[in-house]
Short mmCIF file of N, CA and C and ligand atoms in Angstrom, two decimals:
data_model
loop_
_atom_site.label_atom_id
_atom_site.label_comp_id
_atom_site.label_asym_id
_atom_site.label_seq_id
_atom_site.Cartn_x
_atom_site.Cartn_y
_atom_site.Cartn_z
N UNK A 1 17.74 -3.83 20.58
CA UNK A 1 16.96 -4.83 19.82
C UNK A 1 16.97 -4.45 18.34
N UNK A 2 17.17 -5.68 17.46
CA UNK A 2 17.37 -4.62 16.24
C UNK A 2 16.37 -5.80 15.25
N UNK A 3 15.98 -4.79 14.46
CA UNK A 3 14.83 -5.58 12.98
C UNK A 3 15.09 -7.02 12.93
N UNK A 4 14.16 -7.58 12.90
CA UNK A 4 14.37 -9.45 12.70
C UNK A 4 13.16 -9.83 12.53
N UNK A 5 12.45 -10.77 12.47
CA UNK A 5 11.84 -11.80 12.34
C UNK A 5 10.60 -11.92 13.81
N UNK A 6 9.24 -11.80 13.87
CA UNK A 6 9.02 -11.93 14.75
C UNK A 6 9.21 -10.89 16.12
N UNK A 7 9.62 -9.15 15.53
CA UNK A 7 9.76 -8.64 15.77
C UNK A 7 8.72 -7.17 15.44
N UNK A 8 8.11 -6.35 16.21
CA UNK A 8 6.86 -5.56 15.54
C UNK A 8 7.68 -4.23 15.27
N UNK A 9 7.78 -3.62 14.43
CA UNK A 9 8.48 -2.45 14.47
C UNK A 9 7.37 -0.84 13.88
N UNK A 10 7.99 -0.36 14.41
CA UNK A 10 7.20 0.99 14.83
C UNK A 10 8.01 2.42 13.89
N UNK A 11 7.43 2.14 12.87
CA UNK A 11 8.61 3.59 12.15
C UNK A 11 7.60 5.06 11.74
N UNK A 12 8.21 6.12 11.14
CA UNK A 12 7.75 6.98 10.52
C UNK A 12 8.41 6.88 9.28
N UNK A 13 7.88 7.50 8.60
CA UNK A 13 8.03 7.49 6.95
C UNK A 13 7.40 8.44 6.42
N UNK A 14 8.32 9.28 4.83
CA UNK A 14 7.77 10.09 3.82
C UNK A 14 8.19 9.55 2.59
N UNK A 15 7.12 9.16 1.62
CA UNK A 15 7.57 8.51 0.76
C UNK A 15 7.27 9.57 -0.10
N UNK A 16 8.72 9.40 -1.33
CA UNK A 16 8.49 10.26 -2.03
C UNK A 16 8.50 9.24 -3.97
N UNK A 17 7.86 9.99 -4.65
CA UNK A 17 7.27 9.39 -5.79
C UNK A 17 8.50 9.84 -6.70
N UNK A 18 8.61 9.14 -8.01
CA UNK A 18 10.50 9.33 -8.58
C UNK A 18 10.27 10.52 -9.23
N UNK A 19 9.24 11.48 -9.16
CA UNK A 19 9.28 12.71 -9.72
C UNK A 19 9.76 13.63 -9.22
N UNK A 20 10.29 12.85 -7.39
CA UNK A 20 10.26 14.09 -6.61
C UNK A 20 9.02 14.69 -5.40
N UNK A 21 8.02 13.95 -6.29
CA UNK A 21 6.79 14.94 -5.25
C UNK A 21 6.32 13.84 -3.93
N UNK A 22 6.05 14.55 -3.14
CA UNK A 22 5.82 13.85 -1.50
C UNK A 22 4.33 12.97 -1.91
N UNK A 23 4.61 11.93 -1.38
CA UNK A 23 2.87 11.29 -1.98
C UNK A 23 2.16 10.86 -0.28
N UNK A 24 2.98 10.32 0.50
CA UNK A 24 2.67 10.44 2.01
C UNK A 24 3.47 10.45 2.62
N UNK A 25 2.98 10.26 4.36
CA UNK A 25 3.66 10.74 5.27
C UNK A 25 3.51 10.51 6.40
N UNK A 26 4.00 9.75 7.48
CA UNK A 26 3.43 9.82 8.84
C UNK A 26 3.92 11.02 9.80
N UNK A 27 4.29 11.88 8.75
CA UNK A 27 5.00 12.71 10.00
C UNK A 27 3.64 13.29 11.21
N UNK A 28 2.43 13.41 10.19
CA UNK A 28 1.66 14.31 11.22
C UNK A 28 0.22 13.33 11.61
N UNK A 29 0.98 12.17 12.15
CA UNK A 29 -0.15 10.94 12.28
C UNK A 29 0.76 10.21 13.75
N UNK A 30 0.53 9.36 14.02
CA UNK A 30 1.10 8.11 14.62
C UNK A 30 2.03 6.61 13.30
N UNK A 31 2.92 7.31 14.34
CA UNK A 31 3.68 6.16 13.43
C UNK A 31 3.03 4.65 12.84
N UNK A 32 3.73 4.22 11.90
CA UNK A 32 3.50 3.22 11.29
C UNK A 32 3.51 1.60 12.11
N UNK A 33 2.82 0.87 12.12
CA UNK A 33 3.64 -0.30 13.22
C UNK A 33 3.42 -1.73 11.61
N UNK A 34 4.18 -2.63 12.01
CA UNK A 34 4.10 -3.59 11.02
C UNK A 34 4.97 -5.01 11.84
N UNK A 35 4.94 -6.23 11.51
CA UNK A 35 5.11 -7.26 11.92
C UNK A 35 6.30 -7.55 10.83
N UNK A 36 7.45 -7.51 11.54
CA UNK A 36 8.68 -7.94 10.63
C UNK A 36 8.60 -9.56 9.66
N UNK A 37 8.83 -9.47 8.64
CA UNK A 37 9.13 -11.03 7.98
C UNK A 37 7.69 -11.74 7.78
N UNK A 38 6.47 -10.84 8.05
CA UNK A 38 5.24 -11.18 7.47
C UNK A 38 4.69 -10.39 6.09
N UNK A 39 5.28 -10.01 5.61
CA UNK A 39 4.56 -9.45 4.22
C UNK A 39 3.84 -7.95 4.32
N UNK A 40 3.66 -7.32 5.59
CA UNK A 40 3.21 -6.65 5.99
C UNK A 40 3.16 -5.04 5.23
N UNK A 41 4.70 -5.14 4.68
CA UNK A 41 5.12 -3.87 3.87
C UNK A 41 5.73 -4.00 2.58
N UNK A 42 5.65 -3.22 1.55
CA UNK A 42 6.07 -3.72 0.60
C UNK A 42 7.89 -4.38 0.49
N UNK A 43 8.13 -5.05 -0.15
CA UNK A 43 9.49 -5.85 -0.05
C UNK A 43 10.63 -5.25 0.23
N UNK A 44 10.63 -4.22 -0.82
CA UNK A 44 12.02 -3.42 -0.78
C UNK A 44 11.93 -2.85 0.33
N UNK A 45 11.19 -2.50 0.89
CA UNK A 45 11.47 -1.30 2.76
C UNK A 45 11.28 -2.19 3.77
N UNK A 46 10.60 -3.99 3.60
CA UNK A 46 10.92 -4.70 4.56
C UNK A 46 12.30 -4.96 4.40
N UNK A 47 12.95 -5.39 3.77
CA UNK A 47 14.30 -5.82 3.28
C UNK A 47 15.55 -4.80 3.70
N UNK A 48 15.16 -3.29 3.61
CA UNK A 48 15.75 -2.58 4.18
C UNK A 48 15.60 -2.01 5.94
N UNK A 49 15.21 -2.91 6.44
CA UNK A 49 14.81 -2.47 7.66
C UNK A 49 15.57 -3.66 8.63
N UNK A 50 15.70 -4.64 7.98
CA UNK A 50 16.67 -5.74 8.35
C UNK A 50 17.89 -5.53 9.33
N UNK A 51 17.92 -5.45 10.24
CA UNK A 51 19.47 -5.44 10.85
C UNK A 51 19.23 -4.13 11.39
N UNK A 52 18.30 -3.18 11.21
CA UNK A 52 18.38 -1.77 12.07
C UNK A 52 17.88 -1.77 13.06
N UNK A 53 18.07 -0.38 13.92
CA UNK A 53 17.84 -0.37 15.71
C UNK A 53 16.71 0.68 15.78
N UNK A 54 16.50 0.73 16.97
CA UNK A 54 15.42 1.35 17.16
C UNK A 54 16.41 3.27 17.43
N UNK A 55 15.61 4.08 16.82
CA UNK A 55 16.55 5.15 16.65
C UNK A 55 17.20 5.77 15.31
N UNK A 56 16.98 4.34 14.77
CA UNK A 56 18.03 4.61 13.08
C UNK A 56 16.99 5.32 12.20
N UNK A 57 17.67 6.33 11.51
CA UNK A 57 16.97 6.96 10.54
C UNK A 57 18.17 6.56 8.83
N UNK A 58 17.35 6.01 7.90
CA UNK A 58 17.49 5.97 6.82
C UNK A 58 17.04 6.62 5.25
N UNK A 59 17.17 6.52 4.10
CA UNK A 59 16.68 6.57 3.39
C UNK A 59 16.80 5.33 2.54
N UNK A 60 15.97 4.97 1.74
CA UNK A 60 16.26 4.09 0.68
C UNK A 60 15.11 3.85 -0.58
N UNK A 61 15.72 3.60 -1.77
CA UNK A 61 15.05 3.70 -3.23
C UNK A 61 14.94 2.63 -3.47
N UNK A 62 13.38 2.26 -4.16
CA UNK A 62 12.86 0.63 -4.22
C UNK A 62 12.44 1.03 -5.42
N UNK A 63 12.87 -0.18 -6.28
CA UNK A 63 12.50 -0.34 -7.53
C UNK A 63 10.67 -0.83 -7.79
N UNK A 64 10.62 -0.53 -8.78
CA UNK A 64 8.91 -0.90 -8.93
C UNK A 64 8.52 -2.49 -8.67
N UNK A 65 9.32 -2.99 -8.97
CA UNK A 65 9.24 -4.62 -8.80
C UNK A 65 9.31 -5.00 -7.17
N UNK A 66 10.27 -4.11 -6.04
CA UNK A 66 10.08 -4.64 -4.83
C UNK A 66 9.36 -3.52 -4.45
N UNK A 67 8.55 -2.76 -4.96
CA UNK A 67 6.98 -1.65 -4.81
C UNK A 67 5.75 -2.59 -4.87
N UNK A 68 5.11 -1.67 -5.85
CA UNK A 68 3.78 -1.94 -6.24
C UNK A 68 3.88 -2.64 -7.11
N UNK A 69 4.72 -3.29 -8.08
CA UNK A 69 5.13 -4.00 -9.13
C UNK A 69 4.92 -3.04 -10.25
N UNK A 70 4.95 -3.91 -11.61
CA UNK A 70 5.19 -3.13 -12.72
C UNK A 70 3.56 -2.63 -13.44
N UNK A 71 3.34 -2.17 -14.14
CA UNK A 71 2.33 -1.94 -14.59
C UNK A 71 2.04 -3.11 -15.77
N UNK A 72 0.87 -3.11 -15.56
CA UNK A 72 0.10 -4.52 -16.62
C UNK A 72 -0.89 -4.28 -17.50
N UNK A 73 -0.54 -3.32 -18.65
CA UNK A 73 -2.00 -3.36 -19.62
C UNK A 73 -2.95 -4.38 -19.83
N UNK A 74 -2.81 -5.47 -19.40
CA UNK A 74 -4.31 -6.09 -19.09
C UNK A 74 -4.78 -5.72 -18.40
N UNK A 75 -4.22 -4.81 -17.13
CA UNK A 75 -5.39 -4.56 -15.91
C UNK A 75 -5.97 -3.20 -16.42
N UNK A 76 -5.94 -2.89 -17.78
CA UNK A 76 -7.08 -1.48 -17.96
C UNK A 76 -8.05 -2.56 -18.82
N UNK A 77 -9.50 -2.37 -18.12
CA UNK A 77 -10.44 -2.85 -18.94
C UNK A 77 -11.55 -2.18 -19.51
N UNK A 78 -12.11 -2.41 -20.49
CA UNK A 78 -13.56 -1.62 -20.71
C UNK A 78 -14.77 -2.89 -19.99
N UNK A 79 -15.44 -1.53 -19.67
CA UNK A 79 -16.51 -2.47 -18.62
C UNK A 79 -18.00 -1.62 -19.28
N UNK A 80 -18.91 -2.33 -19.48
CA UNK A 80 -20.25 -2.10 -20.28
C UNK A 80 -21.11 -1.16 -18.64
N UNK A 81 -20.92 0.32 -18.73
CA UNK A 81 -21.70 0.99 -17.56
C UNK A 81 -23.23 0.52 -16.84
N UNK A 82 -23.57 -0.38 -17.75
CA UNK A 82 -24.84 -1.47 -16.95
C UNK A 82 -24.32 -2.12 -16.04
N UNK A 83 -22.79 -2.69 -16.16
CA UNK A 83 -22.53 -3.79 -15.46
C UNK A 83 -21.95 -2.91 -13.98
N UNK A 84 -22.22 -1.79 -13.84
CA UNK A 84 -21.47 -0.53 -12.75
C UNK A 84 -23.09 -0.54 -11.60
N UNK A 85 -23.68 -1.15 -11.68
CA UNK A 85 -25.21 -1.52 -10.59
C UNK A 85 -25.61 0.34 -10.14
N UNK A 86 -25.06 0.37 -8.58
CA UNK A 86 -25.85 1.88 -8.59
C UNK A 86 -24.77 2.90 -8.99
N UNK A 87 -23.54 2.56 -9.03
CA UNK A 87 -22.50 3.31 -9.41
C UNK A 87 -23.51 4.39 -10.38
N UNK A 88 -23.17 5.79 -10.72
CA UNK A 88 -23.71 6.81 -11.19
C UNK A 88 -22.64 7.18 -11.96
N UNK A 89 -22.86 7.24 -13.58
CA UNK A 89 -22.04 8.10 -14.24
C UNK A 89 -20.19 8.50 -13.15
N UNK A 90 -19.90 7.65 -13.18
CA UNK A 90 -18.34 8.12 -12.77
C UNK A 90 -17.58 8.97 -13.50
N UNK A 91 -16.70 9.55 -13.28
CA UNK A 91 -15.80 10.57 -13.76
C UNK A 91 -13.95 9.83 -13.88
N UNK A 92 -13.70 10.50 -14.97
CA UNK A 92 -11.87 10.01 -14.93
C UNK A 92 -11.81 10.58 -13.71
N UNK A 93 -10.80 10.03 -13.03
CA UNK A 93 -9.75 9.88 -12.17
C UNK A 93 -10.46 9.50 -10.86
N UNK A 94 -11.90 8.71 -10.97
CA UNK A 94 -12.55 8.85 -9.72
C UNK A 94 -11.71 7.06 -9.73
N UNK A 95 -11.93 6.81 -8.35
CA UNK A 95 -11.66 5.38 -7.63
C UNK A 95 -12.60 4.39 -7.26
N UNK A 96 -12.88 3.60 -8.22
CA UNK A 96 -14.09 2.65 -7.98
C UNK A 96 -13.44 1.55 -6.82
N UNK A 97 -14.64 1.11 -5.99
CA UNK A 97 -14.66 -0.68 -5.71
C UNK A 97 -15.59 -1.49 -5.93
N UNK A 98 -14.87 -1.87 -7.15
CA UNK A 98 -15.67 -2.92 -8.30
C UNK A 98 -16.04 -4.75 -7.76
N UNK A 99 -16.90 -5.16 -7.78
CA UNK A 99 -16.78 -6.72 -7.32
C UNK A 99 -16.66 -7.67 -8.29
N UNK A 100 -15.48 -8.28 -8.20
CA UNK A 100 -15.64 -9.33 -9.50
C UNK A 100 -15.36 -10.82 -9.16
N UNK A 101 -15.27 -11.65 -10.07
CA UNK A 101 -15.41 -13.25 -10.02
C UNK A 101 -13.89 -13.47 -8.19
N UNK A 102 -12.82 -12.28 -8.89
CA UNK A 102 -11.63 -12.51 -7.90
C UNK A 102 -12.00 -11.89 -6.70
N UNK A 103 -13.28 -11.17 -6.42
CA UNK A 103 -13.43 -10.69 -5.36
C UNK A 103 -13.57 -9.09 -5.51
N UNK A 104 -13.24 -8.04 -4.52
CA UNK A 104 -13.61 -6.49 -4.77
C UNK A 104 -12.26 -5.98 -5.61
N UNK A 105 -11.84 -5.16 -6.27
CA UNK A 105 -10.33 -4.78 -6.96
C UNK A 105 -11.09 -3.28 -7.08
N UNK A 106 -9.84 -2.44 -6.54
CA UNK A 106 -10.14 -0.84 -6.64
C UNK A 106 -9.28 -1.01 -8.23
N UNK A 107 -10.10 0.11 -8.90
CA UNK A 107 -9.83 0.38 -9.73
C UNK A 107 -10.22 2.19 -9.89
N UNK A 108 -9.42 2.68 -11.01
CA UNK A 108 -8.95 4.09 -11.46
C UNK A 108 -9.84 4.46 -12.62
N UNK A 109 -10.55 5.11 -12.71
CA UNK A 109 -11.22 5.38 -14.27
C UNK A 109 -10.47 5.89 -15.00
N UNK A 110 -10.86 5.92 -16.11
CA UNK A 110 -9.67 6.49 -17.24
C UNK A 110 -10.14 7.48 -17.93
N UNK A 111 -11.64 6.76 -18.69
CA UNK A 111 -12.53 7.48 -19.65
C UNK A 111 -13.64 6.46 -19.91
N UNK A 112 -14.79 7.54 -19.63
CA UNK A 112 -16.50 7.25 -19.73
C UNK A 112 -16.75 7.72 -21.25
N UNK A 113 -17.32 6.42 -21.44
CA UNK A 113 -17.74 6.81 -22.70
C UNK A 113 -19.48 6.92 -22.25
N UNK A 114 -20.16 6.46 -23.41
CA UNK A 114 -22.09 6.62 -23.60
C UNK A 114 -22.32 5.51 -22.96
N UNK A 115 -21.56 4.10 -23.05
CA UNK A 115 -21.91 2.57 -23.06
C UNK A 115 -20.78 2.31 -22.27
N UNK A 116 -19.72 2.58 -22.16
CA UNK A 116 -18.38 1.62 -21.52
C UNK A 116 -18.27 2.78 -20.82
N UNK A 117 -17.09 2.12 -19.70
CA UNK A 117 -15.97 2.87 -19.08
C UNK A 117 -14.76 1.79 -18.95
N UNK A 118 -13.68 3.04 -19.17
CA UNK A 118 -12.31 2.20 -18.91
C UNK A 118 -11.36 2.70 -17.91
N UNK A 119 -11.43 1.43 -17.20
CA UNK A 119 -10.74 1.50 -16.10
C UNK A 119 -9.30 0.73 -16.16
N UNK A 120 -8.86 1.32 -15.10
CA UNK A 120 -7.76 0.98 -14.67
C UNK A 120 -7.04 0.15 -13.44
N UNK A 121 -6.78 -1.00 -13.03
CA UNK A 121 -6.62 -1.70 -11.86
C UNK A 121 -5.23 -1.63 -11.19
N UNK A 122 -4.41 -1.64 -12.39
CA UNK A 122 -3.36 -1.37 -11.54
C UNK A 122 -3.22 -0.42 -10.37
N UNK A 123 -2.07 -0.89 -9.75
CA UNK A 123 -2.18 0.12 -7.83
C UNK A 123 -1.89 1.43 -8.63
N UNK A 124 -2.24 2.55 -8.39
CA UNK A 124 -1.96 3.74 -8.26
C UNK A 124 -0.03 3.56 -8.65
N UNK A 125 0.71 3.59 -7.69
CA UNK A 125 1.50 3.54 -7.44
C UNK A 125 2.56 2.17 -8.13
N UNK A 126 1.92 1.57 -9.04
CA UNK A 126 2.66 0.64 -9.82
C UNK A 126 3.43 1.18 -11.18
N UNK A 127 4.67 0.61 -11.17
CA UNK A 127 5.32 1.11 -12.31
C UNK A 127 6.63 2.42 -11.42
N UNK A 128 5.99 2.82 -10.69
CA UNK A 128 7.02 3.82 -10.04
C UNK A 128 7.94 3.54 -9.00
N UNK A 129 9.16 4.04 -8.67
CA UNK A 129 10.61 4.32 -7.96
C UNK A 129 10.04 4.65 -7.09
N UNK A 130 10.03 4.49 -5.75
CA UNK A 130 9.64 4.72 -4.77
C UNK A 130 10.92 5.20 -3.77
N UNK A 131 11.26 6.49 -3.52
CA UNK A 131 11.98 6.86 -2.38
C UNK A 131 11.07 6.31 -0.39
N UNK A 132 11.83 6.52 -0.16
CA UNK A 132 11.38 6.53 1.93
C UNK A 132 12.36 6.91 2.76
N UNK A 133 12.33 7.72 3.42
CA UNK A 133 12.82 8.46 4.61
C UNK A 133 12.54 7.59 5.49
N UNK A 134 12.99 6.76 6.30
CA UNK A 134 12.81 6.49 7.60
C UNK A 134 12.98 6.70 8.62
N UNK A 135 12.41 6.62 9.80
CA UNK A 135 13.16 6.51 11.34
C UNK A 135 12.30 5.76 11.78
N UNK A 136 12.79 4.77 12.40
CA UNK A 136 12.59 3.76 13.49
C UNK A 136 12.21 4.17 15.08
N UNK A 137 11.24 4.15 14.97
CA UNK A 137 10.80 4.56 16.94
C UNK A 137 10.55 3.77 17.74
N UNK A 138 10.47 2.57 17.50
CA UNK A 138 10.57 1.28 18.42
C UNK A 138 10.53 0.14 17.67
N UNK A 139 11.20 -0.23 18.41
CA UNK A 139 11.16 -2.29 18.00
C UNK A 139 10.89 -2.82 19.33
N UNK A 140 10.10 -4.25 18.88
CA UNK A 140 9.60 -5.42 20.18
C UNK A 140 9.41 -6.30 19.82
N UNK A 141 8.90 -6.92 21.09
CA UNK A 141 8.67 -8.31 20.61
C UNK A 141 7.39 -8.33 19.91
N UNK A 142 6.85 -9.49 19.25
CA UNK A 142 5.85 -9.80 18.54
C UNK A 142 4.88 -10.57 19.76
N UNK A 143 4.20 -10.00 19.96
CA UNK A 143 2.83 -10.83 21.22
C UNK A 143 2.66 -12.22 20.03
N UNK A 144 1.88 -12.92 21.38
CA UNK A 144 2.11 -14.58 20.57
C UNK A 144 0.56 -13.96 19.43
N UNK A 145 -0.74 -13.25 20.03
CA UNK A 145 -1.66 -12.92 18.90
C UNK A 145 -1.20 -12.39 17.65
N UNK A 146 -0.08 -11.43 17.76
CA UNK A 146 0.02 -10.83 16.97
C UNK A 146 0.74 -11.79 15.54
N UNK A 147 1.84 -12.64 16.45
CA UNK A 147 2.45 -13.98 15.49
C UNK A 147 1.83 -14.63 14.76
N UNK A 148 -0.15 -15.17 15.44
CA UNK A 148 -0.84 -16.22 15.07
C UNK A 148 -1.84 -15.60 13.68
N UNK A 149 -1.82 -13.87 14.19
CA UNK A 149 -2.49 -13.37 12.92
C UNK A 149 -1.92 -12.66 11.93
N UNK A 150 -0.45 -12.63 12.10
CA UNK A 150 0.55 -12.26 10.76
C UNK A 150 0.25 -10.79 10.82
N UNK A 151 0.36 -9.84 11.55
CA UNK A 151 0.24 -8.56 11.85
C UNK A 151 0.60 -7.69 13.06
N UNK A 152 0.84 -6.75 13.08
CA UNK A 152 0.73 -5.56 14.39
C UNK A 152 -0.85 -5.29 14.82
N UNK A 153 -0.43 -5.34 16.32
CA UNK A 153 -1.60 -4.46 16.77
C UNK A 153 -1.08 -3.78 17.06
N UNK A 154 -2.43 -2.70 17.70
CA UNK A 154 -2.13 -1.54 18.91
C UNK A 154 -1.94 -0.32 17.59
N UNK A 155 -1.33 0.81 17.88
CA UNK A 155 -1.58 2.14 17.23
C UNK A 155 -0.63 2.30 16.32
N UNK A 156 -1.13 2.31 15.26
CA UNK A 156 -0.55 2.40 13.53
C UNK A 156 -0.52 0.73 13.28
N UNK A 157 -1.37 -0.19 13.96
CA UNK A 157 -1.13 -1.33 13.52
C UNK A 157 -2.25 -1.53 13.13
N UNK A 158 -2.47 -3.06 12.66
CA UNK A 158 -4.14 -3.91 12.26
C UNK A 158 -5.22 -3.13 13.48
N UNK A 159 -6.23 -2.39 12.92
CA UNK A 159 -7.48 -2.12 14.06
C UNK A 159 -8.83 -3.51 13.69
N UNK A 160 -8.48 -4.15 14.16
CA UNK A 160 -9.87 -4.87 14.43
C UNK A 160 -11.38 -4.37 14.87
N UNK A 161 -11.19 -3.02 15.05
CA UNK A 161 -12.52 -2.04 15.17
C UNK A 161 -13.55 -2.91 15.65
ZN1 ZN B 19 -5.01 -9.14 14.44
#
């Protein structure tokens, strides 16, 4: 059975960041599961998964655009620390979840000032080359639930908890 459409696939992965350094990993988890041709993973490693079998181990390098996309200096904002509710004095590099008009957006601190803080929205991981190691540990069919809600279940998939 090989990668297609309507197909749930089951991989491991180590992604590595273009510096070189390991950023994750399923090696010491349960594999990954994802719903082929639903959006499920970022573009470039759905796109490369296309046409492979269950068994295949790859590597492949995704540009920032089929990643996390590019980085967007509009998404660093200064935000007036009143408008932060019980949030407490945050620190650079802490990870807020902020609620705004678009809904919740994690954001990155940058620097606290007396009155502002400036944050950062872009993904973590935007702007960067993204390496991945793959191997493929199963492919299947897509259950008709899994079709109707654009996802994997079951283990490394969507937990509905
Ligand atoms: Zn579901």
């Amino acid at each position: 059975m090989t990668v297609q459409e309507k197909k749930v696939i089951s991989f491991h992965y180590t992604l590595t960041g273009s510096g070189g350094e390991e950023l994750d990993s399923t090696r010491d988890r349960e594999p990954m599961s994802y719903l082929h041709g639903a959006g499920n993973i970022i573009p470039g490693l759905e796109n490369a998964m296309l046409g492979r079998s269950e068994g295949d181990c790859f590597e492949v390098t995704v540009s920032p655009e089929e990643a996390y996309g590019v980085r967007n200096e509009a998404n660093i904002q200064r935000i007036p620390l009143k408008h932060l509710g019980k949030i407490q004095r945050p620190k650079p590099g802490q990870v807020l979840r902020l609620h705004t008009q678009q809904g919740p957006v994690q954001v990155t601190v940058i620097k606290v000032g007396r009155f502002n803080i400036d944050v950062d929205a872009n993904h973590p991981l935007a702007g960067q080359e993204l390496s991945f190691e793959v191997e493929i540990t199963e492919v299947r069919d897509a259950s008709d639930e899994e079709l109707s809600h654009g996802h994997a279940h079951g283990a490394g998939g969507h937990d509905h908890g």
